[in-house]
């Protein structure tokens, strides 16, 4: 992980999931407003299955790649003289494993095994909690700037964990889906930002660790990433709205809704 | 911001919003008790629209004024020799932007775009979260008294953010509306207090930063501001009550309510 | 406050309120199980009114006594040479004021003024929040043992504030009423404990501030106070049960309940 | 407690409770899905009673054993020259007492005493809160590794307390039952881990307290314990599923459910 690629890979993973959700959730929400229960749609169910499979496969690849790259621990946890072998890789493997487990539950939920409906959100929240827990101790004993930008990540991780836990009890709430999506986008883009700050891909040393201005800028930059994630979601919402409801369709849908529950469209 | 005006302006903004809400929410609540759904009233909808527009305009003015005053950064983020330009103004601009975004959503909600009803409260809570996040790091590296009074502000900011987030799920709850309003009034009046303490408008140096008695007094003073906000809301409630229900009208309304749901007026 | 009486007085106040509630809430709960809505009972309404009046009167007495005892500040906040006068008394007066305000709202709630039902719990929670806020800064800059036992009080204060805030949304929940009552009993008995530890009424110096064993014992002692409060509530519950339901009455009540909602009495 | 057995005993207690719940809760959940209300089953009620009795007996044994082992305090709290006697044993006795009280309430709940249904969960949450409160101060003033592994325990304790408190208001939620069970399993297995790290049963000194690698490994190890607890629950769920629903039974149950509430089995 001590290079640009090591931060770019998880960054792209979280960004991809976030962009996917920023399209999927508006589609689901707008279809439901049109009284079409998309969760019974075959293609939608395949998509959900693919999402779970994707998580499992990426987790497996992440664990195996970390273990079996030439400088990896090759499944050794400690050496013969009782020294720990490459604990960082084992830590990353643990994080991948929890996301893999969450993906496995995503796959099992639709099967007739009687699993309770909120379990997938719960496993996601637990994966984020474990990641945040490991990240928290991970960020100790570093230089000021390095520690600061790793600590900011905890806001995105625990924000997502809190949101997923709420979704166990309030499933399909569009505001919580928005929050979860933006937290994933924020985590992804912030991983990339860390990579650019500490290990610039065009070579050269990272940013000056001791400059207080850098810390001030990156704090503000973190909120820009969040606002960017919000704006991306909003833009995708309107693109989806255009395709699902169609131009001028808003009024029609709204009229339909008003018949059923007057007062909904003010 | 390093002067009285810089603290008085946001102070007056939050105070104005707080006073407006301390009149608006009792009206809405008392009308609903009389079975009049004020949220369908045309004038009320115009008022809501004006509120959103006001937020957007103030945000735009705030951003542009900060950027283009003579000593402002004029949209330069860093100089040619890679030094950051006036990060404080950029930080304030970010805060204004989030409130502007919340105002924009206020305007979009009534349009037939299918936006979920709690989104306006969520965006307000996010604006407060971003403000609190930036304020938290903003207050580091200061003198004891300066840091203390800036830290107290976090109580008002995150109190308001927590309250707005709850309102996503419990809309139109009069107790939450009271809490949100008092948190805005507290934030506004505390901005003014900070201005008076650090940069007295009648000239002269600010209060003694090292006197422990000053810190003790200002801590207590913060709770006086909060109690003052509560009392203002209560007084406005009774003034509105007098106009909406009328003298002696309480009994009538109550009698009406008892017919519909016995036990409500004990 | 720097003597035994100064801690014994608030201690007795909170203990009295706690003991009163440990009798009142079981009566209300057990009457409701017998389908008797005690909140419509005239004597119960007088009791509620008395409770509110008691809070207001004690608050007024507390404020005036603090101000006008010979060594009190006599409403002077600062001297002519701009020194703060007796800020501790002003702080205690602020705490009394918030409880008085909560008592005032208790009195106003039953009047036909349209006040929302959860407002009394909210004002109580705000009184506790303000007390906890002032206590938190109050306990700084003290000796180890002194600071420790004042900090433990925050558990009781914020526990009560959290519980009262929940009751705004979940009124008449017997478990929350139990928690609130035990938090008040705990606060009351811990005030007395602080008095005995720091200013023993039989004279002599307080406990050794530097002995780590004292800190360890008082930490454990705090949980004993809490367990004692729980046991007192349980004992009062059974005494009330004996009078309200009567010996052998449990089975009858239970049989009645089963008819209405089978499965309630397992 | 300063030996392996002192950590192994509470460890086994929590592990046993956790394993019991990891079988009991899936049975209850899957029976309810088959529309069989297991909580009315006589044997299930005996099991619940046994659980409560077990808690009370273990608490009594724990308190008495701690007091009356040869080196115990024999009910002396302080010596004649006012020194505290063996406060650690008194602290452990307090923890046992709270679990015993929770067990007593478990026994009283089914009796026709009108106790509110969530009271058992509340008492469990209070037992965990008291344990966590005492543990928090217990872990101060120790060596780095020792303090770290005792602090991690607080995650399991307060996680369980938070979950039990939620169950007061959301009883029989399968996700919360899963979380509570894993928190107990985690607490149990982590007690054993502490025993192995600090007092290896095969003799010799404990792990090196100053090696940062040990702290890093044990942090990761804590999340492995949690993942292990999750996996144990999942395995037990599928074993129970096999016995209760039977092979191929899933489809039948699901079909039944779909008739009643279409859309539940997607």
mmCIF file of N, CA, C and O in Angstrom, chain D residues 141-207:
data_model
loop_
_atom_site.group_PDB
_atom_site.id
_atom_site.type_symbol
_atom_site.label_atom_id
_atom_site.label_comp_id
_atom_site.label_asym_id
_atom_site.label_seq_id
_atom_site.Cartn_x
_atom_site.Cartn_y
_atom_site.Cartn_z
ATOM 1 N N UNK D 141 -3.675 3.002 34.088
ATOM 2 C CA UNK D 141 -2.443 2.736 34.840
ATOM 3 C C UNK D 141 -1.890 1.342 34.580
ATOM 4 O O UNK D 141 -1.568 0.615 35.503
ATOM 5 N N UNK D 142 -1.835 0.932 33.337
ATOM 6 C CA UNK D 142 -1.256 -0.364 33.005
ATOM 7 C C UNK D 142 -0.205 -0.196 31.922
ATOM 8 O O UNK D 142 -0.073 0.875 31.338
ATOM 9 N N UNK D 143 0.478 -1.284 31.608
ATOM 10 C CA UNK D 143 1.462 -1.250 30.528
ATOM 11 C C UNK D 143 0.729 -1.135 29.191
ATOM 12 O O UNK D 143 -0.457 -1.459 29.096
ATOM 13 N N UNK D 144 1.453 -0.704 28.146
ATOM 14 C CA UNK D 144 0.835 -0.370 26.858
ATOM 15 C C UNK D 144 -0.023 -1.514 26.311
ATOM 16 O O UNK D 144 -1.204 -1.324 25.999
ATOM 17 N N UNK D 145 0.555 -2.720 26.193
ATOM 18 C CA UNK D 145 -0.165 -3.828 25.576
ATOM 19 C C UNK D 145 -1.357 -4.228 26.435
ATOM 20 O O UNK D 145 -2.468 -4.443 25.927
ATOM 21 N N UNK D 146 -1.118 -4.337 27.745
ATOM 22 C CA UNK D 146 -2.149 -4.714 28.705
ATOM 23 C C UNK D 146 -3.336 -3.762 28.610
ATOM 24 O O UNK D 146 -4.501 -4.181 28.493
ATOM 25 N N UNK D 147 -3.035 -2.449 28.602
ATOM 26 C CA UNK D 147 -4.102 -1.463 28.528
ATOM 27 C C UNK D 147 -4.838 -1.559 27.196
ATOM 28 O O UNK D 147 -6.068 -1.488 27.157
ATOM 29 N N UNK D 148 -4.089 -1.763 26.110
ATOM 30 C CA UNK D 148 -4.699 -1.832 24.787
ATOM 31 C C UNK D 148 -5.705 -2.985 24.697
ATOM 32 O O UNK D 148 -6.840 -2.787 24.255
ATOM 33 N N UNK D 149 -5.296 -4.184 25.131
ATOM 34 C CA UNK D 149 -6.218 -5.325 24.975
ATOM 35 C C UNK D 149 -7.391 -5.230 25.946
ATOM 36 O O UNK D 149 -8.467 -5.741 25.656
ATOM 37 N N UNK D 150 -7.200 -4.559 27.092
ATOM 38 C CA UNK D 150 -8.359 -4.346 27.961
ATOM 39 C C UNK D 150 -9.285 -3.281 27.372
ATOM 40 O O UNK D 150 -10.510 -3.378 27.511
ATOM 41 N N UNK D 151 -8.714 -2.265 26.706
ATOM 42 C CA UNK D 151 -9.560 -1.230 26.094
ATOM 43 C C UNK D 151 -10.406 -1.806 24.968
ATOM 44 O O UNK D 151 -11.569 -1.421 24.798
ATOM 45 N N UNK D 152 -9.821 -2.719 24.187
ATOM 46 C CA UNK D 152 -10.582 -3.292 23.072
ATOM 47 C C UNK D 152 -11.851 -3.968 23.591
ATOM 48 O O UNK D 152 -12.888 -3.964 22.925
ATOM 49 N N UNK D 153 -11.730 -4.578 24.802
ATOM 50 C CA UNK D 153 -12.903 -5.234 25.397
ATOM 51 C C UNK D 153 -14.088 -4.289 25.493
ATOM 52 O O UNK D 153 -15.247 -4.716 25.376
ATOM 53 N N UNK D 154 -13.799 -2.986 25.702
ATOM 54 C CA UNK D 154 -14.890 -2.009 25.842
ATOM 55 C C UNK D 154 -15.770 -1.975 24.586
ATOM 56 O O UNK D 154 -16.972 -1.715 24.676
ATOM 57 N N UNK D 155 -15.163 -2.232 23.403
ATOM 58 C CA UNK D 155 -15.959 -2.276 22.172
ATOM 59 C C UNK D 155 -17.018 -3.360 22.284
ATOM 60 O O UNK D 155 -18.200 -3.137 21.969
ATOM 61 N N UNK D 156 -16.608 -4.564 22.767
ATOM 62 C CA UNK D 156 -17.558 -5.670 22.893
ATOM 63 C C UNK D 156 -18.605 -5.369 23.968
ATOM 64 O O UNK D 156 -19.791 -5.660 23.788
ATOM 65 N N UNK D 157 -18.159 -4.783 25.093
ATOM 66 C CA UNK D 157 -19.090 -4.551 26.205
ATOM 67 C C UNK D 157 -20.116 -3.486 25.831
ATOM 68 O O UNK D 157 -21.324 -3.703 25.926
ATOM 69 N N UNK D 158 -19.633 -2.309 25.371
ATOM 70 C CA UNK D 158 -20.587 -1.241 25.069
ATOM 71 C C UNK D 158 -21.372 -1.541 23.788
ATOM 72 O O UNK D 158 -22.514 -1.088 23.644
ATOM 73 N N UNK D 159 -20.783 -2.298 22.855
ATOM 74 C CA UNK D 159 -21.558 -2.764 21.697
ATOM 75 C C UNK D 159 -22.751 -3.586 22.155
ATOM 76 O O UNK D 159 -23.875 -3.399 21.678
ATOM 77 N N UNK D 160 -22.509 -4.518 23.097
ATOM 78 C CA UNK D 160 -23.604 -5.338 23.629
ATOM 79 C C UNK D 160 -24.615 -4.506 24.395
ATOM 80 O O UNK D 160 -25.828 -4.725 24.280
ATOM 81 N N UNK D 161 -24.133 -3.519 25.175
ATOM 82 C CA UNK D 161 -25.042 -2.677 25.965
ATOM 83 C C UNK D 161 -25.942 -1.858 25.050
ATOM 84 O O UNK D 161 -27.158 -1.768 25.265
ATOM 85 N N UNK D 162 -25.364 -1.269 23.999
ATOM 86 C CA UNK D 162 -26.116 -0.468 23.034
ATOM 87 C C UNK D 162 -27.180 -1.329 22.356
ATOM 88 O O UNK D 162 -28.342 -0.929 22.207
ATOM 89 N N UNK D 163 -26.772 -2.553 21.963
ATOM 90 C CA UNK D 163 -27.680 -3.461 21.266
ATOM 91 C C UNK D 163 -28.840 -3.865 22.184
ATOM 92 O O UNK D 163 -29.997 -3.863 21.757
ATOM 93 N N UNK D 164 -28.533 -4.202 23.454
ATOM 94 C CA UNK D 164 -29.599 -4.594 24.386
ATOM 95 C C UNK D 164 -30.558 -3.444 24.634
ATOM 96 O O UNK D 164 -31.765 -3.643 24.756
ATOM 97 N N UNK D 165 -30.028 -2.232 24.702
ATOM 98 C CA UNK D 165 -30.886 -1.066 24.921
ATOM 99 C C UNK D 165 -31.837 -0.883 23.737
ATOM 100 O O UNK D 165 -33.025 -0.602 23.918
ATOM 101 N N UNK D 166 -31.316 -1.074 22.511
ATOM 102 C CA UNK D 166 -32.193 -0.988 21.335
ATOM 103 C C UNK D 166 -33.289 -2.053 21.396
ATOM 104 O O UNK D 166 -34.424 -1.826 20.979
ATOM 105 N N UNK D 167 -32.927 -3.245 21.945
ATOM 106 C CA UNK D 167 -33.913 -4.333 22.000
ATOM 107 C C UNK D 167 -35.052 -4.039 22.974
ATOM 108 O O UNK D 167 -36.103 -4.681 22.895
ATOM 109 N N UNK D 168 -34.849 -3.095 23.918
ATOM 110 C CA UNK D 168 -35.977 -2.694 24.774
ATOM 111 C C UNK D 168 -37.119 -2.195 23.895
ATOM 112 O O UNK D 168 -38.295 -2.457 24.153
ATOM 113 N N UNK D 169 -36.763 -1.483 22.812
ATOM 114 C CA UNK D 169 -37.772 -0.861 21.961
ATOM 115 C C UNK D 169 -38.061 -1.681 20.702
ATOM 116 O O UNK D 169 -39.101 -1.507 20.091
ATOM 117 N N UNK D 170 -37.142 -2.528 20.295
ATOM 118 C CA UNK D 170 -37.363 -3.365 19.110
ATOM 119 C C UNK D 170 -37.099 -4.817 19.469
ATOM 120 O O UNK D 170 -36.079 -5.375 19.091
ATOM 121 N N UNK D 171 -38.015 -5.396 20.227
ATOM 122 C CA UNK D 171 -37.860 -6.761 20.707
ATOM 123 C C UNK D 171 -37.969 -7.744 19.535
ATOM 124 O O UNK D 171 -38.647 -7.472 18.550
ATOM 125 N N UNK D 172 -37.270 -8.879 19.657
ATOM 126 C CA UNK D 172 -37.372 -9.979 18.697
ATOM 127 C C UNK D 172 -36.887 -9.611 17.303
ATOM 128 O O UNK D 172 -37.243 -10.282 16.338
ATOM 129 N N UNK D 173 -36.100 -8.526 17.184
ATOM 130 C CA UNK D 173 -35.513 -8.206 15.890
ATOM 131 C C UNK D 173 -34.327 -9.141 15.651
ATOM 132 O O UNK D 173 -33.366 -9.151 16.422
ATOM 133 N N UNK D 174 -34.392 -9.974 14.573
ATOM 134 C CA UNK D 174 -33.325 -10.981 14.409
ATOM 135 C C UNK D 174 -31.937 -10.387 14.230
ATOM 136 O O UNK D 174 -30.951 -10.992 14.668
ATOM 137 N N UNK D 175 -31.853 -9.195 13.614
ATOM 138 C CA UNK D 175 -30.527 -8.608 13.403
ATOM 139 C C UNK D 175 -29.922 -8.165 14.740
ATOM 140 O O UNK D 175 -28.729 -8.363 14.994
ATOM 141 N N UNK D 176 -30.749 -7.599 15.620
ATOM 142 C CA UNK D 176 -30.235 -7.187 16.925
ATOM 143 C C UNK D 176 -29.854 -8.409 17.762
ATOM 144 O O UNK D 176 -28.874 -8.377 18.510
ATOM 145 N N UNK D 177 -30.619 -9.510 17.633
ATOM 146 C CA UNK D 177 -30.265 -10.721 18.365
ATOM 147 C C UNK D 177 -28.923 -11.279 17.885
ATOM 148 O O UNK D 177 -28.115 -11.757 18.679
ATOM 149 N N UNK D 178 -28.711 -11.186 16.550
ATOM 150 C CA UNK D 178 -27.414 -11.587 15.997
ATOM 151 C C UNK D 178 -26.298 -10.724 16.576
ATOM 152 O O UNK D 178 -25.257 -11.228 17.027
ATOM 153 N N UNK D 179 -26.511 -9.404 16.596
ATOM 154 C CA UNK D 179 -25.468 -8.506 17.087
ATOM 155 C C UNK D 179 -25.166 -8.767 18.558
ATOM 156 O O UNK D 179 -24.004 -8.872 18.968
ATOM 157 N N UNK D 180 -26.226 -8.930 19.379
ATOM 158 C CA UNK D 180 -26.014 -9.181 20.808
ATOM 159 C C UNK D 180 -25.241 -10.480 21.028
ATOM 160 O O UNK D 180 -24.289 -10.533 21.815
ATOM 161 N N UNK D 181 -25.630 -11.514 20.275
ATOM 162 C CA UNK D 181 -24.966 -12.811 20.433
ATOM 163 C C UNK D 181 -23.485 -12.709 20.067
ATOM 164 O O UNK D 181 -22.619 -13.197 20.806
ATOM 165 N N UNK D 182 -23.198 -12.040 18.925
ATOM 166 C CA UNK D 182 -21.785 -11.949 18.523
ATOM 167 C C UNK D 182 -20.989 -11.118 19.521
ATOM 168 O O UNK D 182 -19.816 -11.393 19.755
ATOM 169 N N UNK D 183 -21.628 -10.099 20.123
ATOM 170 C CA UNK D 183 -20.904 -9.285 21.104
ATOM 171 C C UNK D 183 -20.557 -10.126 22.341
ATOM 172 O O UNK D 183 -19.497 -9.955 22.943
ATOM 173 N N UNK D 184 -21.463 -11.046 22.734
ATOM 174 C CA UNK D 184 -21.163 -11.912 23.876
ATOM 175 C C UNK D 184 -20.074 -12.917 23.512
ATOM 176 O O UNK D 184 -19.162 -13.168 24.309
ATOM 177 N N UNK D 185 -20.171 -13.501 22.312
ATOM 178 C CA UNK D 185 -19.126 -14.439 21.872
ATOM 179 C C UNK D 185 -17.776 -13.733 21.824
ATOM 180 O O UNK D 185 -16.745 -14.277 22.256
ATOM 181 N N UNK D 186 -17.782 -12.511 21.286
ATOM 182 C CA UNK D 186 -16.546 -11.742 21.184
ATOM 183 C C UNK D 186 -15.965 -11.472 22.563
ATOM 184 O O UNK D 186 -14.759 -11.640 22.796
ATOM 185 N N UNK D 187 -16.835 -11.093 23.507
ATOM 186 C CA UNK D 187 -16.355 -10.800 24.844
ATOM 187 C C UNK D 187 -15.745 -12.054 25.470
ATOM 188 O O UNK D 187 -14.666 -12.005 26.071
ATOM 189 N N UNK D 188 -16.433 -13.194 25.281
ATOM 190 C CA UNK D 188 -15.929 -14.435 25.858
ATOM 191 C C UNK D 188 -14.589 -14.833 25.279
ATOM 192 O O UNK D 188 -13.624 -15.114 26.015
ATOM 193 N N UNK D 189 -14.500 -14.827 23.936
ATOM 194 C CA UNK D 189 -13.256 -15.312 23.332
ATOM 195 C C UNK D 189 -12.117 -14.329 23.573
ATOM 196 O O UNK D 189 -10.952 -14.722 23.667
ATOM 197 N N UNK D 190 -12.465 -13.039 23.726
ATOM 198 C CA UNK D 190 -11.404 -12.065 23.969
ATOM 199 C C UNK D 190 -10.862 -12.175 25.406
ATOM 200 O O UNK D 190 -9.667 -11.965 25.633
ATOM 201 N N UNK D 191 -11.728 -12.546 26.362
ATOM 202 C CA UNK D 191 -11.243 -12.821 27.717
ATOM 203 C C UNK D 191 -10.192 -13.939 27.670
ATOM 204 O O UNK D 191 -9.135 -13.840 28.290
ATOM 205 N N UNK D 192 -10.507 -15.006 26.904
ATOM 206 C CA UNK D 192 -9.551 -16.117 26.772
ATOM 207 C C UNK D 192 -8.255 -15.616 26.131
ATOM 208 O O UNK D 192 -7.156 -15.962 26.573
ATOM 209 N N UNK D 193 -8.399 -14.787 25.072
ATOM 210 C CA UNK D 193 -7.212 -14.267 24.387
ATOM 211 C C UNK D 193 -6.340 -13.465 25.356
ATOM 212 O O UNK D 193 -5.118 -13.613 25.367
ATOM 213 N N UNK D 194 -6.975 -12.618 26.185
ATOM 214 C CA UNK D 194 -6.207 -11.844 27.165
ATOM 215 C C UNK D 194 -5.451 -12.789 28.088
ATOM 216 O O UNK D 194 -4.270 -12.586 28.382
ATOM 217 N N UNK D 195 -6.153 -13.846 28.550
ATOM 218 C CA UNK D 195 -5.506 -14.828 29.424
ATOM 219 C C UNK D 195 -4.274 -15.427 28.754
ATOM 220 O O UNK D 195 -3.186 -15.487 29.346
ATOM 221 N N UNK D 196 -4.421 -15.841 27.484
ATOM 222 C CA UNK D 196 -3.292 -16.465 26.770
ATOM 223 C C UNK D 196 -2.144 -15.475 26.563
ATOM 224 O O UNK D 196 -0.978 -15.855 26.592
ATOM 225 N N UNK D 197 -2.491 -14.195 26.334
ATOM 226 C CA UNK D 197 -1.440 -13.213 26.050
ATOM 227 C C UNK D 197 -0.684 -12.827 27.319
ATOM 228 O O UNK D 197 0.548 -12.795 27.329
ATOM 229 N N UNK D 198 -1.432 -12.563 28.400
ATOM 230 C CA UNK D 198 -0.772 -12.049 29.608
ATOM 231 C C UNK D 198 -0.260 -13.156 30.527
ATOM 232 O O UNK D 198 0.785 -13.007 31.163
ATOM 233 N N UNK D 199 -1.017 -14.259 30.637
ATOM 234 C CA UNK D 199 -0.632 -15.346 31.553
ATOM 235 C C UNK D 199 -0.727 -16.676 30.821
ATOM 236 O O UNK D 199 -1.676 -17.438 31.051
ATOM 237 N N UNK D 200 0.232 -16.991 29.921
ATOM 238 C CA UNK D 200 0.126 -18.225 29.135
ATOM 239 C C UNK D 200 -0.014 -19.439 30.068
ATOM 240 O O UNK D 200 0.753 -19.579 31.008
ATOM 241 N N UNK D 201 -1.036 -20.288 29.822
ATOM 242 C CA UNK D 201 -1.287 -21.414 30.730
ATOM 243 C C UNK D 201 -0.130 -22.420 30.748
ATOM 244 O O UNK D 201 -0.017 -23.200 31.697
ATOM 245 N N UNK D 202 0.703 -22.428 29.681
ATOM 246 C CA UNK D 202 1.848 -23.345 29.658
ATOM 247 C C UNK D 202 3.075 -22.720 30.335
ATOM 248 O O UNK D 202 4.178 -23.160 30.121
ATOM 249 N N UNK D 203 2.822 -21.708 31.157
ATOM 250 C CA UNK D 203 3.923 -21.086 31.892
ATOM 251 C C UNK D 203 4.710 -20.101 31.042
ATOM 252 O O UNK D 203 4.353 -19.823 29.891
ATOM 253 N N UNK D 204 5.729 -19.557 31.607
ATOM 254 C CA UNK D 204 6.542 -18.578 30.893
ATOM 255 C C UNK D 204 5.931 -17.190 31.010
ATOM 256 O O UNK D 204 4.772 -17.046 31.412
ATOM 257 N N UNK D 205 6.680 -16.146 30.648
ATOM 258 C CA UNK D 205 6.152 -14.797 30.746
ATOM 259 C C UNK D 205 5.140 -14.544 29.644
ATOM 260 O O UNK D 205 5.083 -15.291 28.661
ATOM 261 N N UNK D 206 4.342 -13.524 29.788
ATOM 262 C CA UNK D 206 3.393 -13.147 28.748
ATOM 263 C C UNK D 206 4.120 -12.534 27.561
ATOM 264 O O UNK D 206 5.357 -12.496 27.505
ATOM 265 N N UNK D 207 3.337 -12.046 26.587
ATOM 266 C CA UNK D 207 3.933 -11.455 25.393
ATOM 267 C C UNK D 207 4.700 -10.180 25.754
ATOM 268 O O UNK D 207 4.416 -9.560 26.784
#
